[in-house]
Structure formats: C-alpha cells, structure tokens
Tab-separated table of C-alpha atoms in Angstrom:
chain	number	residue	atom	x	y	z
A	1	UNK	CA	-22.481	10.933	51.462
A	2	UNK	CA	-19.034	11.419	53.062
A	3	UNK	CA	-18.852	14.482	55.219
A	4	UNK	CA	-16.866	17.400	53.701
A	5	UNK	CA	-13.205	17.544	54.563
A	6	UNK	CA	-12.243	20.322	57.080
A	7	UNK	CA	-10.226	22.117	54.378
A	8	UNK	CA	-13.367	22.705	52.318
A	9	UNK	CA	-15.329	24.315	55.197
A	10	UNK	CA	-15.771	28.027	54.720
A	11	UNK	CA	-16.294	28.551	58.485
A	12	UNK	CA	-13.170	28.509	60.773
A	13	UNK	CA	-14.247	25.247	62.426
A	14	UNK	CA	-11.842	23.008	64.200
A	15	UNK	CA	-11.930	19.651	62.466
A	16	UNK	CA	-13.323	16.688	64.429
A	17	UNK	CA	-10.069	14.818	64.068
A	18	UNK	CA	-8.291	17.355	66.151
A	19	UNK	CA	-10.862	17.856	68.874
A	20	UNK	CA	-10.408	15.870	72.019
A	21	UNK	CA	-13.286	13.435	72.697
A	22	UNK	CA	-14.104	15.256	75.957
A	23	UNK	CA	-14.654	18.550	74.127
A	24	UNK	CA	-17.161	16.961	71.758
A	25	UNK	CA	-19.509	15.990	74.574
A	26	UNK	CA	-22.752	17.915	74.619
A	27	UNK	CA	-23.066	20.234	77.566
A	28	UNK	CA	-19.819	20.596	79.453
A	29	UNK	CA	-20.966	23.492	81.646
A	30	UNK	CA	-18.302	24.741	84.075
A	31	UNK	CA	-15.853	21.935	83.167
A	32	UNK	CA	-14.977	23.583	79.871
A	33	UNK	CA	-11.282	24.728	79.888
A	34	UNK	CA	-10.410	28.386	79.684
A	35	UNK	CA	-9.961	29.907	76.279
A	36	UNK	CA	-6.344	29.524	74.940
A	37	UNK	CA	-6.318	33.173	73.850
A	38	UNK	CA	-5.017	34.687	70.635
A	39	UNK	CA	-2.556	37.254	69.456
A	40	UNK	CA	-3.912	40.712	70.104
A	41	UNK	CA	-2.823	41.900	66.643
A	42	UNK	CA	-1.476	40.426	63.368
A	43	UNK	CA	1.900	42.132	63.750
A	44	UNK	CA	2.377	40.330	67.136
A	45	UNK	CA	2.670	37.018	65.369
A	46	UNK	CA	4.924	38.261	62.595
A	47	UNK	CA	7.313	40.009	64.996
A	48	UNK	CA	7.351	37.046	67.347
A	49	UNK	CA	8.381	34.767	64.448
A	50	UNK	CA	11.076	37.218	63.327
A	51	UNK	CA	12.356	37.558	66.910
A	52	UNK	CA	12.349	33.782	67.332
A	53	UNK	CA	14.237	33.065	64.125
A	54	UNK	CA	16.680	35.988	64.206
A	55	UNK	CA	18.805	35.011	67.207
A	56	UNK	CA	22.331	34.699	68.497
A	57	UNK	CA	23.117	32.150	65.778
A	58	UNK	CA	22.813	34.837	63.071
A	59	UNK	CA	25.571	36.917	64.707
A	60	UNK	CA	28.139	34.325	65.609
A	61	UNK	CA	27.280	31.217	63.715
A	62	UNK	CA	26.459	32.279	60.129
A	63	UNK	CA	29.497	34.555	59.438
A	64	UNK	CA	31.958	31.907	60.619
A	65	UNK	CA	30.149	29.091	58.711
A	66	UNK	CA	30.245	31.193	55.552
A	67	UNK	CA	33.948	31.858	55.689
A	68	UNK	CA	34.925	28.301	56.587
A	69	UNK	CA	32.790	26.845	53.776
A	70	UNK	CA	33.814	28.822	50.755
A	71	UNK	CA	33.032	32.459	51.551
A	72	UNK	CA	30.650	33.996	49.019
A	73	UNK	CA	30.257	30.560	47.353
A	74	UNK	CA	28.520	29.314	50.552
A	75	UNK	CA	25.558	31.579	49.705
A	76	UNK	CA	24.722	29.272	46.720
A	77	UNK	CA	24.010	26.107	48.825
A	78	UNK	CA	22.585	28.354	51.597
A	79	UNK	CA	19.885	29.784	49.362
A	80	UNK	CA	19.198	26.469	47.618
A	81	UNK	CA	18.716	24.735	50.985
A	82	UNK	CA	16.520	27.645	52.158
A	83	UNK	CA	14.275	27.080	49.027
A	84	UNK	CA	14.028	23.320	49.177
A	85	UNK	CA	14.167	22.658	52.936
A	86	UNK	CA	13.714	25.861	54.950
A	87	UNK	CA	10.643	27.549	53.440
A	88	UNK	CA	8.496	24.379	52.920
A	89	UNK	CA	9.169	22.991	56.407
A	90	UNK	CA	8.671	26.476	57.936
A	91	UNK	CA	5.298	26.740	56.105
A	92	UNK	CA	4.241	23.220	57.120
A	93	UNK	CA	4.914	23.933	60.793
A	94	UNK	CA	2.916	27.152	60.737
A	95	UNK	CA	0.042	25.460	58.829
A	96	UNK	CA	-0.143	22.559	61.310
A	97	UNK	CA	-0.250	24.986	64.282
A	98	UNK	CA	-2.764	27.383	62.804
A	99	UNK	CA	-5.054	24.599	61.487
A	100	UNK	CA	-5.183	22.698	64.772
A	101	UNK	CA	-4.828	25.553	67.374
A	102	UNK	CA	-2.899	23.019	69.553
A	103	UNK	CA	0.568	22.908	71.024
A	104	UNK	CA	3.451	20.587	69.896
A	105	UNK	CA	2.203	17.659	72.043
A	106	UNK	CA	-1.614	17.778	71.648
A	107	UNK	CA	-1.230	18.270	67.874
A	108	UNK	CA	-0.229	14.618	67.566
A	109	UNK	CA	-3.913	13.706	67.668
A	110	UNK	CA	-3.352	13.663	63.926
A	111	UNK	CA	-1.418	10.351	64.425
A	112	UNK	CA	-1.293	9.226	68.134
A	113	UNK	CA	1.276	6.545	67.295
A	114	UNK	CA	3.872	9.287	66.673
A	115	UNK	CA	3.223	11.344	69.840
A	116	UNK	CA	6.793	10.509	70.879
A	117	UNK	CA	7.967	12.984	68.206
A	118	UNK	CA	6.170	15.756	70.186
A	119	UNK	CA	7.791	14.565	73.389
A	120	UNK	CA	11.194	14.547	71.671
A	121	UNK	CA	10.578	18.123	70.559
A	122	UNK	CA	9.832	19.211	74.154
A	123	UNK	CA	12.910	17.419	75.426
A	124	UNK	CA	15.160	19.178	72.877
A	125	UNK	CA	13.612	22.582	73.570
A	126	UNK	CA	13.991	22.166	77.333
A	127	UNK	CA	17.678	21.291	76.976
A	128	UNK	CA	18.246	24.221	74.666
A	129	UNK	CA	16.342	26.587	76.982
A	130	UNK	CA	18.662	25.664	79.855
A	131	UNK	CA	21.935	26.545	78.096
A	132	UNK	CA	20.554	29.336	75.936
A	133	UNK	CA	19.597	31.295	79.042
A	134	UNK	CA	23.132	30.789	80.362
A	135	UNK	CA	24.441	32.505	77.210
A	136	UNK	CA	22.006	35.370	77.933
A	137	UNK	CA	23.450	35.438	81.466
A	138	UNK	CA	26.976	35.804	80.026
A	139	UNK	CA	25.686	38.677	77.881
A	140	UNK	CA	24.131	40.427	80.972
A	141	UNK	CA	27.539	39.995	82.726
A	142	UNK	CA	29.329	41.805	79.900
A	143	UNK	CA	26.583	44.386	79.597
A	144	UNK	CA	27.084	45.430	83.205
A	145	UNK	CA	30.851	45.240	82.795
A	146	UNK	CA	30.589	47.744	79.894
A	147	UNK	CA	29.121	50.394	82.231
A	148	UNK	CA	32.570	51.831	83.035
A	149	UNK	CA	34.808	54.527	81.576
A	150	UNK	CA	37.545	51.922	80.896
A	151	UNK	CA	36.575	48.377	79.753
A	152	UNK	CA	37.954	45.787	82.238
A	153	UNK	CA	39.325	43.557	79.450
A	154	UNK	CA	41.281	46.408	77.854
A	155	UNK	CA	44.703	45.923	79.569
A	156	UNK	CA	46.850	43.286	81.171
A	157	UNK	CA	48.033	43.623	84.776
A	158	UNK	CA	44.811	42.536	86.601
A	159	UNK	CA	44.810	39.728	89.142
A	160	UNK	CA	43.359	37.256	86.622
A	161	UNK	CA	46.059	37.895	83.943
A	162	UNK	CA	48.994	35.595	83.435
A	163	UNK	CA	52.507	36.260	82.089
A	164	UNK	CA	51.214	35.260	78.587
A	165	UNK	CA	48.890	38.270	78.439
A	166	UNK	CA	49.865	40.760	75.720
A	167	UNK	CA	48.054	44.067	75.163
A	168	UNK	CA	47.382	45.194	71.529
A	169	UNK	CA	48.650	48.699	72.489
A	170	UNK	CA	51.984	47.087	73.243
A	171	UNK	CA	51.898	45.232	69.961
A	172	UNK	CA	51.340	48.498	68.060
A	173	UNK	CA	54.194	50.105	69.874
A	174	UNK	CA	56.334	47.001	69.299
A	175	UNK	CA	55.729	47.129	65.542
A	176	UNK	CA	57.371	50.543	65.476
A	177	UNK	CA	60.395	49.614	67.492
A	178	UNK	CA	61.066	45.855	68.138
A	179	UNK	CA	59.297	42.935	66.517
A	180	UNK	CA	57.084	41.290	69.175
A	181	UNK	CA	56.493	37.550	69.017
A	182	UNK	CA	52.727	37.141	69.482
A	183	UNK	CA	52.467	33.447	68.636
A	184	UNK	CA	52.526	32.267	72.298
A	185	UNK	CA	50.579	35.144	73.799
A	186	UNK	CA	46.944	35.641	74.876
A	187	UNK	CA	44.837	38.768	74.527
A	188	UNK	CA	43.515	40.466	77.655
A	189	UNK	CA	39.932	39.841	76.462
A	190	UNK	CA	40.584	36.134	76.210
A	191	UNK	CA	41.927	35.943	79.755
A	192	UNK	CA	39.060	38.108	81.022
A	193	UNK	CA	36.568	35.592	79.483
A	194	UNK	CA	38.237	32.385	80.574
A	195	UNK	CA	39.933	33.302	83.831
A	196	UNK	CA	37.648	36.012	85.278
A	197	UNK	CA	34.117	35.374	83.871
A	198	UNK	CA	34.313	31.597	83.762
A	199	UNK	CA	37.120	31.165	86.304
A	200	UNK	CA	37.930	28.062	84.312
A	201	UNK	CA	41.210	27.484	86.167
A	202	UNK	CA	39.193	26.237	89.146
A	203	UNK	CA	38.069	23.103	87.258
A	204	UNK	CA	40.126	20.310	85.739
A	205	UNK	CA	37.392	19.203	83.326
A	206	UNK	CA	33.784	18.141	82.946
A	207	UNK	CA	33.923	15.710	85.826
A	208	UNK	CA	35.084	18.445	88.213
A	209	UNK	CA	32.653	21.401	88.101
A	210	UNK	CA	34.256	23.283	91.063
A	211	UNK	CA	32.371	25.960	92.930
A	212	UNK	CA	29.424	28.025	91.745
A	213	UNK	CA	30.373	31.492	90.451
A	214	UNK	CA	27.902	33.660	92.328
A	215	UNK	CA	28.088	36.627	89.951
A	216	UNK	CA	27.158	34.275	87.081
A	217	UNK	CA	24.502	32.698	89.212
A	218	UNK	CA	22.919	36.086	89.846
A	219	UNK	CA	22.993	36.927	86.131
A	220	UNK	CA	21.304	33.611	85.355
A	221	UNK	CA	18.615	34.365	87.968
A	222	UNK	CA	18.097	37.796	86.473
A	223	UNK	CA	17.762	36.371	82.985
A	224	UNK	CA	15.148	33.830	84.119
A	225	UNK	CA	13.242	36.615	85.958
A	226	UNK	CA	13.173	38.752	82.794
A	227	UNK	CA	11.993	35.736	80.740
A	228	UNK	CA	9.238	34.889	83.317
A	229	UNK	CA	7.939	38.407	83.488
A	230	UNK	CA	7.706	38.590	79.637
A	231	UNK	CA	5.847	35.302	79.283
A	232	UNK	CA	3.695	35.832	82.402
A	233	UNK	CA	0.419	36.303	80.450
A	234	UNK	CA	1.328	34.029	77.541
A	235	UNK	CA	1.308	35.466	74.028
A	236	UNK	CA	-0.628	38.524	75.285
A	237	UNK	CA	2.435	39.732	77.155
A	238	UNK	CA	5.257	38.264	74.932
A	239	UNK	CA	3.480	39.487	71.860
A	240	UNK	CA	3.914	43.084	73.119
A	241	UNK	CA	7.490	42.757	74.268
A	242	UNK	CA	8.618	41.614	70.829
A	243	UNK	CA	7.680	45.006	69.291
A	244	UNK	CA	10.916	46.146	71.074
A	245	UNK	CA	13.082	42.978	71.161
A	246	UNK	CA	12.492	42.004	67.478
A	247	UNK	CA	13.017	45.523	65.972
A	248	UNK	CA	15.666	47.128	68.196
A	249	UNK	CA	18.522	44.743	67.260
A	250	UNK	CA	18.209	45.940	63.621
A	251	UNK	CA	18.832	49.498	64.680
A	252	UNK	CA	21.959	48.539	66.549
A	253	UNK	CA	23.114	46.120	63.741
A	254	UNK	CA	22.906	48.984	61.212
A	255	UNK	CA	24.840	51.325	63.598
A	256	UNK	CA	27.599	48.636	64.100
A	257	UNK	CA	27.604	47.999	60.324
A	258	UNK	CA	28.066	51.683	59.492
A	259	UNK	CA	30.790	51.970	62.152
A	260	UNK	CA	32.470	48.786	60.913
A	261	UNK	CA	32.678	49.663	57.246
A	262	UNK	CA	34.102	53.134	57.978
A	263	UNK	CA	37.073	51.653	59.863
A	264	UNK	CA	40.518	51.386	58.256
A	265	UNK	CA	41.178	47.881	56.993
A	266	UNK	CA	37.461	46.925	57.010
A	267	UNK	CA	37.581	45.927	53.315
A	268	UNK	CA	40.162	43.321	54.191
A	269	UNK	CA	37.692	41.545	56.466
A	270	UNK	CA	34.767	41.859	54.047
A	271	UNK	CA	36.903	40.528	51.216
A	272	UNK	CA	37.918	37.502	53.338
A	273	UNK	CA	34.258	36.923	54.267
A	274	UNK	CA	32.879	37.021	50.747
A	275	UNK	CA	35.718	35.817	48.434
A	276	UNK	CA	34.021	32.922	46.644
A	277	UNK	CA	35.924	29.558	46.684
A	278	UNK	CA	33.751	27.508	44.292
A	279	UNK	CA	35.789	24.338	44.717
A	280	UNK	CA	34.156	23.998	48.180
A	281	UNK	CA	30.835	23.347	46.507
A	282	UNK	CA	32.022	19.933	45.356
A	283	UNK	CA	32.239	18.818	49.044
A	284	UNK	CA	29.032	17.293	50.542
A	285	UNK	CA	30.120	18.726	53.945
A	286	UNK	CA	29.370	22.288	52.711
A	287	UNK	CA	25.819	21.322	51.604
A	288	UNK	CA	25.161	19.583	55.032
A	289	UNK	CA	26.496	22.684	56.812
A	290	UNK	CA	24.147	24.878	54.707
A	291	UNK	CA	21.160	22.692	55.548
A	292	UNK	CA	22.084	22.651	59.297
A	293	UNK	CA	22.461	26.407	59.322
A	294	UNK	CA	18.983	26.793	57.782
A	295	UNK	CA	17.521	24.487	60.351
A	296	UNK	CA	19.173	26.296	63.242
A	297	UNK	CA	18.438	29.818	62.100
A	298	UNK	CA	14.811	29.211	61.139
A	299	UNK	CA	14.152	27.234	64.329
A	300	UNK	CA	12.206	24.497	62.544
A	301	UNK	CA	11.676	21.334	64.667
A	302	UNK	CA	11.827	23.179	67.955
A	303	UNK	CA	8.076	23.569	68.068
A	304	UNK	CA	8.186	27.318	68.429
A	305	UNK	CA	6.634	28.088	65.079
A	306	UNK	CA	3.879	25.578	65.591
A	307	UNK	CA	3.147	27.098	69.045
A	308	UNK	CA	3.063	30.703	67.743
A	309	UNK	CA	0.842	29.770	64.775
A	310	UNK	CA	-1.559	27.886	67.095
A	311	UNK	CA	-2.551	31.331	68.596
A	312	UNK	CA	-3.471	32.725	65.145
A	313	UNK	CA	-6.990	33.147	63.858
A	314	UNK	CA	-7.936	30.392	61.377
A	315	UNK	CA	-7.554	32.638	58.255
A	316	UNK	CA	-4.230	34.383	58.984
A	317	UNK	CA	-2.198	34.653	55.759
A	318	UNK	CA	0.816	32.542	56.869
A	319	UNK	CA	1.891	32.021	53.256
A	320	UNK	CA	2.913	35.705	53.124
A	321	UNK	CA	4.389	35.592	56.630
A	322	UNK	CA	6.564	32.610	55.658
A	323	UNK	CA	8.388	34.507	52.960
A	324	UNK	CA	8.751	37.684	55.042
A	325	UNK	CA	10.325	35.800	57.987
A	326	UNK	CA	12.557	33.330	56.035
A	327	UNK	CA	13.986	35.861	53.610
A	328	UNK	CA	14.287	38.480	56.325
A	329	UNK	CA	16.247	36.028	58.433
A	330	UNK	CA	18.603	35.151	55.595
A	331	UNK	CA	19.289	38.846	54.788
A	332	UNK	CA	19.932	39.505	58.568
A	333	UNK	CA	22.551	36.758	58.658
A	334	UNK	CA	24.374	38.179	55.652
A	335	UNK	CA	24.185	41.749	57.105
A	336	UNK	CA	25.567	40.500	60.465
A	337	UNK	CA	28.442	38.955	58.554
A	338	UNK	CA	29.335	42.328	57.077
A	339	UNK	CA	29.112	43.998	60.532
A	340	UNK	CA	31.351	41.295	62.154
A	341	UNK	CA	33.950	40.849	59.431
A	342	UNK	CA	34.445	44.595	58.755
A	343	UNK	CA	35.551	44.956	62.442
A	344	UNK	CA	37.716	41.779	62.195
A	345	UNK	CA	39.407	43.296	59.126
A	346	UNK	CA	40.212	46.480	61.129
A	347	UNK	CA	41.473	44.266	63.928
A	348	UNK	CA	43.756	42.281	61.638
A	349	UNK	CA	45.284	45.588	60.333
A	350	UNK	CA	45.799	46.895	63.896
A	351	UNK	CA	47.446	43.674	65.106
A	352	UNK	CA	49.331	43.016	61.872
A	353	UNK	CA	48.056	39.403	61.579
A	354	UNK	CA	45.887	37.737	58.895
A	355	UNK	CA	42.120	37.788	59.258
A	356	UNK	CA	41.843	34.015	59.708
A	357	UNK	CA	43.964	34.278	62.896
A	358	UNK	CA	41.568	36.854	64.306
A	359	UNK	CA	38.277	35.107	63.417
A	360	UNK	CA	36.806	32.510	65.851
A	361	UNK	CA	33.648	30.407	65.927
A	362	UNK	CA	30.843	30.330	68.430
A	363	UNK	CA	30.856	32.132	71.746
A	364	UNK	CA	34.578	33.012	71.313
A	365	UNK	CA	33.507	35.476	68.666
A	366	UNK	CA	30.987	37.201	70.886
A	367	UNK	CA	32.915	37.098	74.193
A	368	UNK	CA	36.610	37.341	73.093
A	369	UNK	CA	37.186	38.715	69.616
A	370	UNK	CA	34.478	41.377	69.366
A	371	UNK	CA	35.077	42.730	72.938
A	372	UNK	CA	38.763	43.002	72.081
A	373	UNK	CA	37.861	44.850	68.844
A	374	UNK	CA	35.743	47.282	70.903
A	375	UNK	CA	38.804	48.245	73.009
A	376	UNK	CA	40.479	49.499	69.826
A	377	UNK	CA	37.664	51.919	69.045
A	378	UNK	CA	37.204	55.441	70.456
A	379	UNK	CA	34.236	55.487	72.929
A	380	UNK	CA	34.780	51.738	73.446
A	381	UNK	CA	32.386	51.335	76.428
A	382	UNK	CA	29.560	52.804	74.335
A	383	UNK	CA	30.101	50.404	71.373
A	384	UNK	CA	30.583	47.477	73.762
A	385	UNK	CA	27.290	48.278	75.555
A	386	UNK	CA	25.486	48.581	72.243
A	387	UNK	CA	26.862	45.235	70.963
A	388	UNK	CA	25.878	43.321	74.129
A	389	UNK	CA	22.491	45.059	74.282
A	390	UNK	CA	21.879	43.827	70.755
A	391	UNK	CA	22.822	40.262	71.795
A	392	UNK	CA	20.510	40.476	74.769
A	393	UNK	CA	17.499	41.472	72.706
A	394	UNK	CA	18.360	38.858	70.079
A	395	UNK	CA	18.624	36.164	72.680
A	396	UNK	CA	15.531	37.046	74.785
A	397	UNK	CA	12.842	36.705	72.062
A	398	UNK	CA	14.221	33.283	71.022
A	399	UNK	CA	14.146	32.255	74.702
A	400	UNK	CA	10.475	33.486	74.975
A	401	UNK	CA	9.657	31.154	72.154
A	402	UNK	CA	11.332	28.123	73.812
A	403	UNK	CA	9.474	28.745	77.052
A	404	UNK	CA	6.141	29.406	75.312
A	405	UNK	CA	6.571	26.106	73.493
A	406	UNK	CA	7.100	24.101	76.731
A	407	UNK	CA	4.291	25.807	78.599
A	408	UNK	CA	1.781	25.635	75.738
A	409	UNK	CA	2.586	21.932	74.995
A	410	UNK	CA	1.881	20.848	78.530
A	411	UNK	CA	-1.136	23.135	79.201
A	412	UNK	CA	-2.828	21.954	75.944
A	413	UNK	CA	-2.302	18.392	77.109
A	414	UNK	CA	-4.046	19.077	80.480
A	415	UNK	CA	-6.210	22.124	79.683
A	416	UNK	CA	-8.708	21.690	82.510
A	417	UNK	CA	-6.080	21.729	85.263
A	418	UNK	CA	-3.337	23.990	83.852
A	419	UNK	CA	-4.906	26.635	81.626
A	420	UNK	CA	-6.451	28.541	84.556
A	421	UNK	CA	-3.145	28.393	86.424
A	422	UNK	CA	-0.884	29.187	83.441
A	423	UNK	CA	1.068	31.957	85.246
A	424	UNK	CA	1.921	29.700	88.217
A	425	UNK	CA	2.771	26.783	85.907
A	426	UNK	CA	5.138	29.045	83.918
A	427	UNK	CA	6.814	30.064	87.193
A	428	UNK	CA	7.380	26.312	88.123
A	429	UNK	CA	8.910	25.602	84.702
A	430	UNK	CA	11.259	28.632	84.974
A	431	UNK	CA	12.408	27.696	88.477
A	432	UNK	CA	12.960	24.079	87.422
A	433	UNK	CA	15.079	25.064	84.413
A	434	UNK	CA	16.970	27.619	86.481
A	435	UNK	CA	17.903	24.950	89.091
A	436	UNK	CA	18.988	22.563	86.279
A	437	UNK	CA	21.049	25.335	84.776
A	438	UNK	CA	23.030	25.959	88.022
A	439	UNK	CA	25.676	23.408	86.854
A	440	UNK	CA	26.456	25.842	84.079
A	441	UNK	CA	27.304	28.624	86.574
A	442	UNK	CA	30.160	26.557	88.148
A	443	UNK	CA	33.840	27.018	87.289
A	444	UNK	CA	33.625	24.015	84.898
A	445	UNK	CA	30.203	25.054	83.658
A	446	UNK	CA	31.416	25.974	80.183
A	447	UNK	CA	32.285	22.254	79.540
A	448	UNK	CA	28.591	21.376	80.257
A	449	UNK	CA	27.425	24.246	78.066
A	450	UNK	CA	29.534	22.949	75.140
A	451	UNK	CA	28.216	19.372	75.764
A	452	UNK	CA	24.589	20.619	75.683
A	453	UNK	CA	25.153	22.784	72.612
A	454	UNK	CA	26.815	19.946	70.735
A	455	UNK	CA	24.327	17.167	71.513
A	456	UNK	CA	20.894	18.686	72.358
A	457	UNK	CA	19.777	20.061	68.961
A	458	UNK	CA	21.932	18.318	66.328
A	459	UNK	CA	21.066	14.910	65.094
A	460	UNK	CA	17.896	14.688	67.233
A	461	UNK	CA	16.467	17.761	65.624
A	462	UNK	CA	16.934	16.206	62.129
A	463	UNK	CA	15.135	13.022	63.233
A	464	UNK	CA	12.189	15.097	64.603
A	465	UNK	CA	11.906	17.215	61.472
A	466	UNK	CA	12.116	14.322	58.986
A	467	UNK	CA	9.682	12.197	61.013
A	468	UNK	CA	7.224	15.118	61.209
A	469	UNK	CA	7.409	15.601	57.426
A	470	UNK	CA	6.715	11.933	56.791
A	471	UNK	CA	3.842	11.694	59.210
A	472	UNK	CA	2.075	14.828	57.993
A	473	UNK	CA	2.437	13.964	54.319
A	474	UNK	CA	2.191	10.169	54.333
A	475	UNK	CA	0.285	9.076	57.531
A	476	UNK	CA	-2.136	12.023	58.062
A	477	UNK	CA	-2.048	12.837	54.379
C-alpha cells in the first residue's frame, strides 16, 4: 500500500520530503541542531504580517498611484487584482512556510532544481534591505530635526537656500498685494531636502558620489542598531516589538486623518484623489499598475511571509489570517490616501495652485510636500514629529521582516553551525549591509537609492513569484 500523504496525517508531522536526509538518521545525539523556535503567541504572527505588509509604500506609493491611474476608478482593478493575484499568492506563501517549517532557501527541497528561485529571493531582499534602511535613516534625520520650536525647513534665508527659494508666507502676502510668479521658484522644504539633507550639489551624478554625509551616516548606523536589537533573539524578540510598531501607526494615521479633513480646502484634495475617471480602465497600464501595487504592498515574493509562517505551529489558521492581513492592508492604503490628500487640498488652497501641482510621487511626498504642509499648521513641530514617527514605525517592522528572511534562510541551510550562533550571525549580516549602504550616505547617494529602488524589486520579483506558483502547483503538485 502507498504510504498516506502528509496532508492526510492527523499529527503535525513534518513530511519526509521536506526533512533533510541527515535529520532522518537514527540517533543523532549531540549533533542535532538547536530548535528553530516558534512564535510565543498567535497574535505575534498576525501582527508581524500586518507590520510587514503595511509599510512606507501604503503612505507614499498608493495615494499617488490611485490619482495618476483614474482616481476612484483605480479601486476597481486594485480590488480585482487583490482577489485574483494578491490573496491566493499570499495564502500559498503562508501555507508553504507553515507546512515545511523551513526558510526561503531550504524550502526548495520540494524541487531542488528550482533552488535558484530561493537564491533570487534572498538577493532581492538583501538589495531592498540596504536601501530601505536608508529611507528609515532619512526619517530619523527629519524626526530629530522636528524637535525644535521652529521647523528648519519653514523659511528661506538659511545657508543652503538659493535665490529661487520662495516662502509660502510670502506667497500668501503676495496674493493680497502683488501677484507673485511662483513657476520658477522652489519651496524651502524642497531645498532643505535636496541641498541640506542630501547635499546633492556636491555630486554631478551617479558616477561621482562625492563625500560621505556624516550626519546621514550616523542616522543609518542608528537605524541598523535599532533593527539588530529588535531581531537579536529572532521571532521571540521581533514578535514582541511588533505589538507596538504594527499598532501605533494606526493611532497616528487616525490623528492625521482627523486633522486633515478638518482643514480648510481638504475636500478639494479628497475630491481630486477619488474622482473616478473610468476611461483609464481601458488602458492595460492601469491594470499592470494595480497588480504591481498589490505585489509591493502585500510583500509577496520577498520571502518574508514564508519565513514568518515557518515559525507557526502546524495547525495555525492561516486562512483566516490571510483575509485579515490582505483586507486590512488595502483599507490602510485607502485611509492613508485620505490623510495625505486632505492635507494636499489644504495646501493647494493656501498656495493658490491646483492640487496636481502640489502632489508628488515617492520620497518627494514624504520629505518635501508633507513637511511643507506641516509648516502651514499651528503646532507644526508636533504634527511633523508625529508624521515622521509614524513613518519610522511603518518602516521598521518591514525591515525586521527583510532581515529575518535573510537570517532564517541561511541558518536553515546550515542549521548545525549557525542556529546556535544566530545572534552573532545576525550581527554579521547587519554590519555587512550597513557597509554596503554607505554609498547611499554620500552626496550622490540618492542616485544610487533611486537605481536600487527601480531595479531591485521590479521585474525580478514578478519572475520569482510566477516561477514559485508554477513549481508549487505543477512540479510539486
């Protein structure tokens, strides 16, 4: 008689297929690797997944994607792609991790021929971890800069400002007396970001990095130190930190949302964000953008979900967890859009320019537009501190997942040598990635950051996810 398949076993037994030959030997004695460990509670896993999926992309990527791809109409392809791509792949990754209790490299015992997919995943995650922590370093820089009575990017007249700098207070005054031509001017927050924080004038392009900016370098060192201390004991320590980092951003987001919608002109921004333009739905580009946004925001293909699920008990209800995390993530993105665009609407009214001239994509939204909006509010340092603290907590738990993925993948590959020394090995990985990230702290570092952002997790991620789906369904069966 054929032996029963692993799925039909009532006991949580690891199937033979996924057990390394060495661990099937009879008496291993003292050679047996240390236990991998598990989550200390069920909520640890759920909050870690939420913290991993809800990241910086929800705040600066989704709102901009929505408004450039048809506003409210974008939600149609977004939710369709969530249903046919996001939720099934998310569930498949969690199932694979929980069933095997192995990291993204060792799990390819299911089909050794395709182990390169696991290596590709680790390469992508390592590149993303390098520049993602640099973004957290920028957030720390602004967080410390907000601890003043007067925000440093509020006015022109500092050593880093040029003649093109124009203060919004001057614009308001100008609207009442003389018309001010603002087409060739730059806001103080934009010059603070490019000329003071990045010091981009010291570099002529990607081939000329210039000198290291020591204040950015120290912020990067601090962010790597925080990440290391939180992943020191693996999921036992990071699983406790996420109780704060996964829930606190929601509190701040709600505060910013309430503050945003009570501002004058907020409706202008919200209308601009959600006005449906259904003609966009005929373009294939919009559907591709929706699929990419789902991939980015759910973090499928990065190995983080597989890693987290591998620390579950065999019978954890991941079917329920999948729906909680994926739908929660989508709702967070939409809420963040309201919080961001209500403030942009207020800004457009203050400056007397259309909303689309105020809105910007990517890091520009977080480090130029929103900080400038903060200077227009009463108690501006307080709101600025809250906004950047929210970004910090959003970024950190995603970074924990990237690091946990790399460390788990390699320790599961060499359990006898590395599992007992997991803390030291984590330190080595953090130091190595910090040293690689030093190029990003130079005066031309932002060119490298854009290069990494554009090429590390785009097409390669698609290839990894599609191959994984084909191997699990067609090869492993």
